[in-house]
Amino acid sequence: MARPEQVLVLEPQHELKFRGPFTDVVTATLKLTNPTDRNVCFKVKTTAPRRYCVRPNSGIIDSGTSINVSVMLQPFDYDPNEKSKHKFMVQSMLAPYDMTDMEGVWKEAKPEELMDSKLRCAFEMPLENDKTHESESNKTVSSSASSVKTEHSALPKSASASLDDGEVKKIMEECKRLQMEVQRLREENKQIRDDDGLHKRKVTSLGTPHSSSMATSAMRDEGLSTRVLAFCVLFFVFGVIIGKLAL
């Protein structure tokens, strides 16, 4: 008597593809779907059990549901000239309504109750273009991971450098005082420039070029000193803030 047709739907139907390189475990996924109104028992068998790890390799698929089977090919020395002869078989049978022991059901199953589907295995190596693309993708992922790692490592430092309310208040007051000092110096510098212009006009009217030159030089030196002092105050402000945050 011929065996009944397989009730499970297999994806893929005929071939399991394993894509290299094969220096590490390569996994292919086999999806089994039960479209019937009965629970179905299944088993996955292979002609090379030492080369593959199958999880799960047996079980029950409820009516109208699916299950993914992971087929893991163990590392090996790949020879492109050697064609794979490995095969898989998905064996199934309708689960009895009163089933209590699945192993017992398989042992007592009649040949005409069993259904099976066979799949061959195919090994593929990535093309050079694919290798280049994968290499670039890995670099991008590595760069992104490094960036995230850097940001992550910087977070504890920022947290540890946080100041309490009292220190923040002191810094703000110091900054405010120094800003007022800078503003005062700017106003003095402006007044000096105005006085410089007034002196120039007076000296010009008196007709004493030599005295005008000396007065102008003195006023410029005084204005320059004021600017230097203002920059020193600004650097002091930034120094205080950075010093407090570094503690």
PDB file of C-alpha atoms in Angstrom:
ATOM      1  CA  MET A   1       0.000   0.000   0.000  1.00  0.00           C
ATOM      2  CA  ALA A   2       1.391   3.421  -0.956  1.00  0.00           C
ATOM      3  CA  ARG A   3       2.204   5.875   1.777  1.00  0.00           C
ATOM      4  CA  PRO A   4      -0.099   8.890   2.179  1.00  0.00           C
ATOM      5  CA  GLU A   5       0.988  12.244   0.882  1.00  0.00           C
ATOM      6  CA  GLN A   6       2.832  14.537   3.288  1.00  0.00           C
ATOM      7  CA  VAL A   7       0.372  16.792   5.144  1.00  0.00           C
ATOM      8  CA  LEU A   8       3.020  19.170   6.469  1.00  0.00           C
ATOM      9  CA  VAL A   9       4.079  22.156   4.395  1.00  0.00           C
ATOM     10  CA  LEU A  10       7.870  22.510   4.225  1.00  0.00           C
ATOM     11  CA  GLU A  11       9.775  25.768   3.633  1.00  0.00           C
ATOM     12  CA  PRO A  12      12.035  25.247   1.760  1.00  0.00           C
ATOM     13  CA  GLN A  13      10.437  22.308   0.008  1.00  0.00           C
ATOM     14  CA  HIS A  14      13.362  20.522  -1.622  1.00  0.00           C
ATOM     15  CA  GLU A  15      16.752  21.925  -0.616  1.00  0.00           C
ATOM     16  CA  LEU A  16      18.489  23.221   2.499  1.00  0.00           C
ATOM     17  CA  LYS A  17      21.149  25.800   1.614  1.00  0.00           C
ATOM     18  CA  PHE A  18      24.156  26.426   3.826  1.00  0.00           C
ATOM     19  CA  ARG A  19      26.171  29.542   3.025  1.00  0.00           C
ATOM     20  CA  GLY A  20      29.878  29.614   3.960  1.00  0.00           C
ATOM     21  CA  PRO A  21      32.495  30.239   5.088  1.00  0.00           C
ATOM     22  CA  PHE A  22      32.359  26.957   6.928  1.00  0.00           C
ATOM     23  CA  THR A  23      34.975  27.708   9.557  1.00  0.00           C
ATOM     24  CA  ASP A  24      32.136  28.180  12.044  1.00  0.00           C
ATOM     25  CA  VAL A  25      28.667  26.711  12.591  1.00  0.00           C
ATOM     26  CA  VAL A  26      26.307  27.538   9.726  1.00  0.00           C
ATOM     27  CA  THR A  27      22.564  27.360  10.381  1.00  0.00           C
ATOM     28  CA  ALA A  28      19.689  26.801   7.969  1.00  0.00           C
ATOM     29  CA  THR A  29      16.062  27.090   9.046  1.00  0.00           C
ATOM     30  CA  LEU A  30      13.362  24.631   8.056  1.00  0.00           C
ATOM     31  CA  LYS A  31       9.784  25.780   8.674  1.00  0.00           C
ATOM     32  CA  LEU A  32       7.136  23.108   9.171  1.00  0.00           C
ATOM     33  CA  THR A  33       3.465  24.114   8.960  1.00  0.00           C
ATOM     34  CA  ASN A  34       0.475  21.961   9.887  1.00  0.00           C
ATOM     35  CA  PRO A  35      -2.574  23.155   7.869  1.00  0.00           C
ATOM     36  CA  THR A  36      -4.803  20.258   8.990  1.00  0.00           C
ATOM     37  CA  ASP A  37      -7.348  20.058  11.791  1.00  0.00           C
ATOM     38  CA  ARG A  38      -5.314  17.313  13.515  1.00  0.00           C
ATOM     39  CA  ASN A  39      -2.124  17.464  15.557  1.00  0.00           C
ATOM     40  CA  VAL A  40       0.845  16.001  13.684  1.00  0.00           C
ATOM     41  CA  CYS A  41       3.914  14.215  15.085  1.00  0.00           C
ATOM     42  CA  PHE A  42       7.191  14.788  13.231  1.00  0.00           C
ATOM     43  CA  LYS A  43      10.798  13.647  13.153  1.00  0.00           C
ATOM     44  CA  VAL A  44      13.781  15.072  11.272  1.00  0.00           C
ATOM     45  CA  LYS A  45      16.415  12.582  10.149  1.00  0.00           C
ATOM     46  CA  THR A  46      19.681  12.978   8.226  1.00  0.00           C
ATOM     47  CA  THR A  47      22.142  10.762   6.407  1.00  0.00           C
ATOM     48  CA  ALA A  48      25.036  12.527   8.210  1.00  0.00           C
ATOM     49  CA  PRO A  49      24.054  12.765  11.902  1.00  0.00           C
ATOM     50  CA  ARG A  50      27.622  13.593  13.011  1.00  0.00           C
ATOM     51  CA  ARG A  51      27.780  16.652  10.760  1.00  0.00           C
ATOM     52  CA  TYR A  52      24.525  18.286  11.843  1.00  0.00           C
ATOM     53  CA  CYS A  53      22.756  19.353  14.989  1.00  0.00           C
ATOM     54  CA  VAL A  54      18.955  19.618  14.644  1.00  0.00           C
ATOM     55  CA  ARG A  55      16.796  21.481  17.178  1.00  0.00           C
ATOM     56  CA  PRO A  56      14.094  20.331  17.675  1.00  0.00           C
ATOM     57  CA  ASN A  57      14.543  17.030  15.870  1.00  0.00           C
ATOM     58  CA  SER A  58      11.080  15.737  16.844  1.00  0.00           C
ATOM     59  CA  GLY A  59       7.852  16.891  18.400  1.00  0.00           C
ATOM     60  CA  ILE A  60       4.189  17.661  17.821  1.00  0.00           C
ATOM     61  CA  ILE A  61       2.817  20.465  15.662  1.00  0.00           C
ATOM     62  CA  ASP A  62      -0.638  21.574  16.735  1.00  0.00           C
ATOM     63  CA  SER A  63      -3.390  22.074  14.199  1.00  0.00           C
ATOM     64  CA  GLY A  64      -2.990  25.270  12.175  1.00  0.00           C
ATOM     65  CA  THR A  65       0.408  26.158  13.650  1.00  0.00           C
ATOM     66  CA  SER A  66       4.031  26.184  12.485  1.00  0.00           C
ATOM     67  CA  ILE A  67       7.422  25.388  13.961  1.00  0.00           C
ATOM     68  CA  ASN A  68      10.941  26.412  12.942  1.00  0.00           C
ATOM     69  CA  VAL A  69      13.605  23.726  12.953  1.00  0.00           C
ATOM     70  CA  SER A  70      17.229  24.895  13.160  1.00  0.00           C
ATOM     71  CA  VAL A  71      19.642  22.730  11.194  1.00  0.00           C
ATOM     72  CA  MET A  72      23.210  23.525  12.282  1.00  0.00           C
ATOM     73  CA  LEU A  73      26.085  22.397  10.090  1.00  0.00           C
ATOM     74  CA  GLN A  74      29.279  21.835  12.072  1.00  0.00           C
ATOM     75  CA  PRO A  75      32.580  23.442  10.881  1.00  0.00           C
ATOM     76  CA  PHE A  76      34.546  21.481   8.266  1.00  0.00           C
ATOM     77  CA  ASP A  77      37.149  21.902   5.507  1.00  0.00           C
ATOM     78  CA  TYR A  78      35.133  22.976   2.504  1.00  0.00           C
ATOM     79  CA  ASP A  79      36.084  21.634  -0.923  1.00  0.00           C
ATOM     80  CA  PRO A  80      34.277  23.515  -3.737  1.00  0.00           C
ATOM     81  CA  ASN A  81      34.849  20.582  -6.094  1.00  0.00           C
ATOM     82  CA  GLU A  82      33.042  18.168  -3.801  1.00  0.00           C
ATOM     83  CA  LYS A  83      29.261  18.071  -4.106  1.00  0.00           C
ATOM     84  CA  SER A  84      27.214  17.471  -1.015  1.00  0.00           C
ATOM     85  CA  LYS A  85      25.493  14.121  -0.797  1.00  0.00           C
ATOM     86  CA  HIS A  86      23.852  14.823   2.538  1.00  0.00           C
ATOM     87  CA  LYS A  87      20.096  14.500   2.735  1.00  0.00           C
ATOM     88  CA  PHE A  88      17.337  15.137   5.249  1.00  0.00           C
ATOM     89  CA  MET A  89      13.989  13.443   5.689  1.00  0.00           C
ATOM     90  CA  VAL A  90      10.988  14.894   7.505  1.00  0.00           C
ATOM     91  CA  GLN A  91       8.816  12.050   8.708  1.00  0.00           C
ATOM     92  CA  SER A  92       5.320  12.677  10.062  1.00  0.00           C
ATOM     93  CA  MET A  93       2.108  11.031  11.131  1.00  0.00           C
ATOM     94  CA  LEU A  94      -1.253  12.146  12.466  1.00  0.00           C
ATOM     95  CA  ALA A  95      -1.204  12.139  16.252  1.00  0.00           C
ATOM     96  CA  PRO A  96      -3.714   9.765  17.881  1.00  0.00           C
ATOM     97  CA  TYR A  97      -6.441  11.502  19.864  1.00  0.00           C
ATOM     98  CA  ASP A  98      -5.549   9.549  23.002  1.00  0.00           C
ATOM     99  CA  MET A  99      -1.756   9.864  22.627  1.00  0.00           C
ATOM    100  CA  THR A 100       0.211   9.821  25.885  1.00  0.00           C
ATOM    101  CA  ASP A 101       3.631   8.548  24.829  1.00  0.00           C
ATOM    102  CA  MET A 102       5.056   9.928  21.581  1.00  0.00           C
ATOM    103  CA  GLU A 103       7.917   7.416  21.408  1.00  0.00           C
ATOM    104  CA  GLY A 104       5.441   4.596  21.859  1.00  0.00           C
ATOM    105  CA  VAL A 105       3.314   5.996  19.037  1.00  0.00           C
ATOM    106  CA  TRP A 106       6.294   5.953  16.655  1.00  0.00           C
ATOM    107  CA  LYS A 107       7.144   2.395  17.599  1.00  0.00           C
ATOM    108  CA  GLU A 108       3.593   1.198  17.059  1.00  0.00           C
ATOM    109  CA  ALA A 109       2.992   3.223  13.876  1.00  0.00           C
ATOM    110  CA  LYS A 110       2.105   1.247  10.769  1.00  0.00           C
ATOM    111  CA  PRO A 111       3.976   1.926   7.518  1.00  0.00           C
ATOM    112  CA  GLU A 112       0.816   3.166   5.804  1.00  0.00           C
ATOM    113  CA  GLU A 113       0.404   5.808   8.527  1.00  0.00           C
ATOM    114  CA  LEU A 114       3.813   7.378   7.963  1.00  0.00           C
ATOM    115  CA  MET A 115       4.438  10.325   5.634  1.00  0.00           C
ATOM    116  CA  ASP A 116       7.821  11.672   4.613  1.00  0.00           C
ATOM    117  CA  SER A 117       9.516  14.408   2.590  1.00  0.00           C
ATOM    118  CA  LYS A 118      13.163  14.485   1.518  1.00  0.00           C
ATOM    119  CA  LEU A 119      15.466  17.459   1.164  1.00  0.00           C
ATOM    120  CA  ARG A 120      18.984  17.628  -0.218  1.00  0.00           C
ATOM    121  CA  CYS A 121      21.747  19.860   1.146  1.00  0.00           C
ATOM    122  CA  ALA A 122      23.630  22.499  -0.839  1.00  0.00           C
ATOM    123  CA  PHE A 123      26.792  24.344   0.199  1.00  0.00           C
ATOM    124  CA  GLU A 124      27.543  27.823  -1.134  1.00  0.00           C
ATOM    125  CA  MET A 125      30.490  30.157  -0.688  1.00  0.00           C
ATOM    126  CA  PRO A 126      29.918  33.950  -0.825  1.00  0.00           C
ATOM    127  CA  LEU A 127      31.147  35.756  -3.942  1.00  0.00           C
ATOM    128  CA  GLU A 128      34.006  38.251  -3.758  1.00  0.00           C
ATOM    129  CA  ASN A 129      31.563  41.173  -4.039  1.00  0.00           C
ATOM    130  CA  ASP A 130      29.533  39.745  -1.196  1.00  0.00           C
ATOM    131  CA  LYS A 131      32.678  39.366   0.901  1.00  0.00           C
ATOM    132  CA  THR A 132      33.585  43.005   0.282  1.00  0.00           C
ATOM    133  CA  HIS A 133      30.070  44.122   1.178  1.00  0.00           C
ATOM    134  CA  GLU A 134      30.067  41.997   4.328  1.00  0.00           C
ATOM    135  CA  SER A 135      33.494  43.365   5.283  1.00  0.00           C
ATOM    136  CA  GLU A 136      32.275  46.950   4.879  1.00  0.00           C
ATOM    137  CA  SER A 137      29.118  46.151   6.822  1.00  0.00           C
ATOM    138  CA  ASN A 138      31.185  44.635   9.617  1.00  0.00           C
ATOM    139  CA  LYS A 139      33.397  47.753   9.691  1.00  0.00           C
ATOM    140  CA  THR A 140      30.311  49.963   9.893  1.00  0.00           C
ATOM    141  CA  VAL A 141      28.821  47.885  12.688  1.00  0.00           C
ATOM    142  CA  SER A 142      32.189  47.874  14.487  1.00  0.00           C
ATOM    143  CA  SER A 143      32.483  51.664  14.129  1.00  0.00           C
ATOM    144  CA  SER A 144      28.944  52.164  15.412  1.00  0.00           C
ATOM    145  CA  ALA A 145      29.611  49.813  18.302  1.00  0.00           C
ATOM    146  CA  SER A 146      32.801  51.713  19.174  1.00  0.00           C
ATOM    147  CA  SER A 147      30.911  55.017  19.072  1.00  0.00           C
ATOM    148  CA  VAL A 148      28.182  53.647  21.321  1.00  0.00           C
ATOM    149  CA  LYS A 149      30.808  52.190  23.638  1.00  0.00           C
ATOM    150  CA  THR A 150      32.603  55.548  23.852  1.00  0.00           C
ATOM    151  CA  GLU A 151      29.383  57.380  24.630  1.00  0.00           C
ATOM    152  CA  HIS A 152      28.469  54.731  27.170  1.00  0.00           C
ATOM    153  CA  SER A 153      31.861  54.975  28.869  1.00  0.00           C
ATOM    154  CA  ALA A 154      31.544  58.757  28.990  1.00  0.00           C
ATOM    155  CA  LEU A 155      28.228  58.619  30.801  1.00  0.00           C
ATOM    156  CA  PRO A 156      29.550  57.453  34.187  1.00  0.00           C
ATOM    157  CA  LYS A 157      32.160  60.228  34.088  1.00  0.00           C
ATOM    158  CA  SER A 158      29.460  62.849  33.529  1.00  0.00           C
ATOM    159  CA  ALA A 159      27.405  61.360  36.306  1.00  0.00           C
ATOM    160  CA  SER A 160      30.346  61.283  38.700  1.00  0.00           C
ATOM    161  CA  ALA A 161      31.234  64.862  37.774  1.00  0.00           C
ATOM    162  CA  SER A 162      27.801  66.191  38.701  1.00  0.00           C
ATOM    163  CA  LEU A 163      27.897  68.887  41.356  1.00  0.00           C
ATOM    164  CA  ASP A 164      25.632  69.385  44.308  1.00  0.00           C
ATOM    165  CA  ASP A 165      23.351  72.413  44.542  1.00  0.00           C
ATOM    166  CA  GLY A 166      25.685  74.355  46.841  1.00  0.00           C
ATOM    167  CA  GLU A 167      28.677  74.103  44.495  1.00  0.00           C
ATOM    168  CA  VAL A 168      26.562  74.999  41.478  1.00  0.00           C
ATOM    169  CA  LYS A 169      25.251  78.078  43.263  1.00  0.00           C
ATOM    170  CA  LYS A 170      28.776  79.195  44.164  1.00  0.00           C
ATOM    171  CA  ILE A 171      29.990  78.775  40.591  1.00  0.00           C
ATOM    172  CA  MET A 172      27.017  80.710  39.223  1.00  0.00           C
ATOM    173  CA  GLU A 173      27.628  83.557  41.667  1.00  0.00           C
ATOM    174  CA  GLU A 174      31.322  83.618  40.774  1.00  0.00           C
ATOM    175  CA  CYS A 175      30.501  83.680  37.066  1.00  0.00           C
ATOM    176  CA  LYS A 176      28.008  86.499  37.578  1.00  0.00           C
ATOM    177  CA  ARG A 177      30.540  88.547  39.529  1.00  0.00           C
ATOM    178  CA  LEU A 178      33.239  88.010  36.917  1.00  0.00           C
ATOM    179  CA  GLN A 179      30.854  88.875  34.098  1.00  0.00           C
ATOM    180  CA  MET A 180      30.026  92.145  35.834  1.00  0.00           C
ATOM    181  CA  GLU A 181      33.743  92.819  36.214  1.00  0.00           C
ATOM    182  CA  VAL A 182      34.291  92.179  32.500  1.00  0.00           C
ATOM    183  CA  GLN A 183      31.395  94.510  31.661  1.00  0.00           C
ATOM    184  CA  ARG A 184      32.895  97.226  33.860  1.00  0.00           C
ATOM    185  CA  LEU A 185      36.261  96.835  32.146  1.00  0.00           C
ATOM    186  CA  ARG A 186      34.614  97.083  28.747  1.00  0.00           C
ATOM    187  CA  GLU A 187      32.927 100.335  29.772  1.00  0.00           C
ATOM    188  CA  GLU A 188      36.228 101.721  31.046  1.00  0.00           C
ATOM    189  CA  ASN A 189      37.895 100.708  27.811  1.00  0.00           C
ATOM    190  CA  LYS A 190      35.173 102.479  25.850  1.00  0.00           C
ATOM    191  CA  GLN A 191      35.613 105.612  27.990  1.00  0.00           C
ATOM    192  CA  ILE A 192      39.358 105.489  27.352  1.00  0.00           C
ATOM    193  CA  ARG A 193      38.779 105.326  23.603  1.00  0.00           C
ATOM    194  CA  ASP A 194      36.444 108.306  23.853  1.00  0.00           C
ATOM    195  CA  ASP A 195      39.030 110.211  25.876  1.00  0.00           C
ATOM    196  CA  ASP A 196      41.658 109.227  23.330  1.00  0.00           C
ATOM    197  CA  GLY A 197      39.587 110.836  20.576  1.00  0.00           C
ATOM    198  CA  LEU A 198      39.078 113.955  22.672  1.00  0.00           C
ATOM    199  CA  HIS A 199      42.807 114.258  23.338  1.00  0.00           C
ATOM    200  CA  LYS A 200      43.568 113.877  19.642  1.00  0.00           C
ATOM    201  CA  ARG A 201      41.243 116.703  18.764  1.00  0.00           C
ATOM    202  CA  LYS A 202      42.747 118.952  21.471  1.00  0.00           C
ATOM    203  CA  VAL A 203      46.320 118.199  20.439  1.00  0.00           C
ATOM    204  CA  THR A 204      45.497 118.780  16.794  1.00  0.00           C
ATOM    205  CA  SER A 205      43.984 122.184  17.620  1.00  0.00           C
ATOM    206  CA  LEU A 206      47.098 123.124  19.635  1.00  0.00           C
ATOM    207  CA  GLY A 207      49.396 122.094  16.811  1.00  0.00           C
ATOM    208  CA  THR A 208      51.692 119.807  18.821  1.00  0.00           C
ATOM    209  CA  PRO A 209      52.128 116.637  16.750  1.00  0.00           C
ATOM    210  CA  HIS A 210      54.793 115.176  19.003  1.00  0.00           C
ATOM    211  CA  SER A 211      52.633 115.495  22.105  1.00  0.00           C
ATOM    212  CA  SER A 212      49.666 114.013  20.183  1.00  0.00           C
ATOM    213  CA  SER A 213      51.699 110.952  19.238  1.00  0.00           C
ATOM    214  CA  MET A 214      52.793 110.387  22.815  1.00  0.00           C
ATOM    215  CA  ALA A 215      49.272 110.798  24.178  1.00  0.00           C
ATOM    216  CA  THR A 216      47.826 108.453  21.560  1.00  0.00           C
ATOM    217  CA  SER A 217      50.487 105.805  22.319  1.00  0.00           C
ATOM    218  CA  ALA A 218      49.787 106.030  26.039  1.00  0.00           C
ATOM    219  CA  MET A 219      46.051 105.701  25.516  1.00  0.00           C
ATOM    220  CA  ARG A 220      46.486 102.694  23.228  1.00  0.00           C
ATOM    221  CA  ASP A 221      48.741 100.985  25.756  1.00  0.00           C
ATOM    222  CA  GLU A 222      46.156 101.575  28.462  1.00  0.00           C
ATOM    223  CA  GLY A 223      43.361 100.248  26.241  1.00  0.00           C
ATOM    224  CA  LEU A 224      45.464  97.166  25.365  1.00  0.00           C
ATOM    225  CA  SER A 225      46.109  96.488  29.048  1.00  0.00           C
ATOM    226  CA  THR A 226      42.392  96.633  29.712  1.00  0.00           C
ATOM    227  CA  ARG A 227      41.686  94.102  26.932  1.00  0.00           C
ATOM    228  CA  VAL A 228      44.364  91.746  28.248  1.00  0.00           C
ATOM    229  CA  LEU A 229      42.830  91.982  31.714  1.00  0.00           C
ATOM    230  CA  ALA A 230      39.386  91.243  30.284  1.00  0.00           C
ATOM    231  CA  PHE A 231      40.677  88.120  28.485  1.00  0.00           C
ATOM    232  CA  CYS A 232      42.425  86.987  31.676  1.00  0.00           C
ATOM    233  CA  VAL A 233      39.148  87.286  33.566  1.00  0.00           C
ATOM    234  CA  LEU A 234      37.320  85.252  30.890  1.00  0.00           C
ATOM    235  CA  PHE A 235      39.973  82.504  31.001  1.00  0.00           C
ATOM    236  CA  PHE A 236      39.672  82.520  34.776  1.00  0.00           C
ATOM    237  CA  VAL A 237      35.904  81.966  34.495  1.00  0.00           C
ATOM    238  CA  PHE A 238      36.336  78.964  32.191  1.00  0.00           C
ATOM    239  CA  GLY A 239      39.119  77.635  34.402  1.00  0.00           C
ATOM    240  CA  VAL A 240      36.939  77.755  37.505  1.00  0.00           C
ATOM    241  CA  ILE A 241      34.054  75.955  35.748  1.00  0.00           C
ATOM    242  CA  ILE A 242      36.258  73.235  34.245  1.00  0.00           C
ATOM    243  CA  GLY A 243      38.099  72.761  37.538  1.00  0.00           C
ATOM    244  CA  LYS A 244      34.858  72.283  39.422  1.00  0.00           C
ATOM    245  CA  LEU A 245      33.525  69.772  36.870  1.00  0.00           C
ATOM    246  CA  ALA A 246      36.770  67.783  36.925  1.00  0.00           C
ATOM    247  CA  LEU A 247      36.521  67.228  40.694  1.00  0.00           C
TER     248      LEU A 247
END
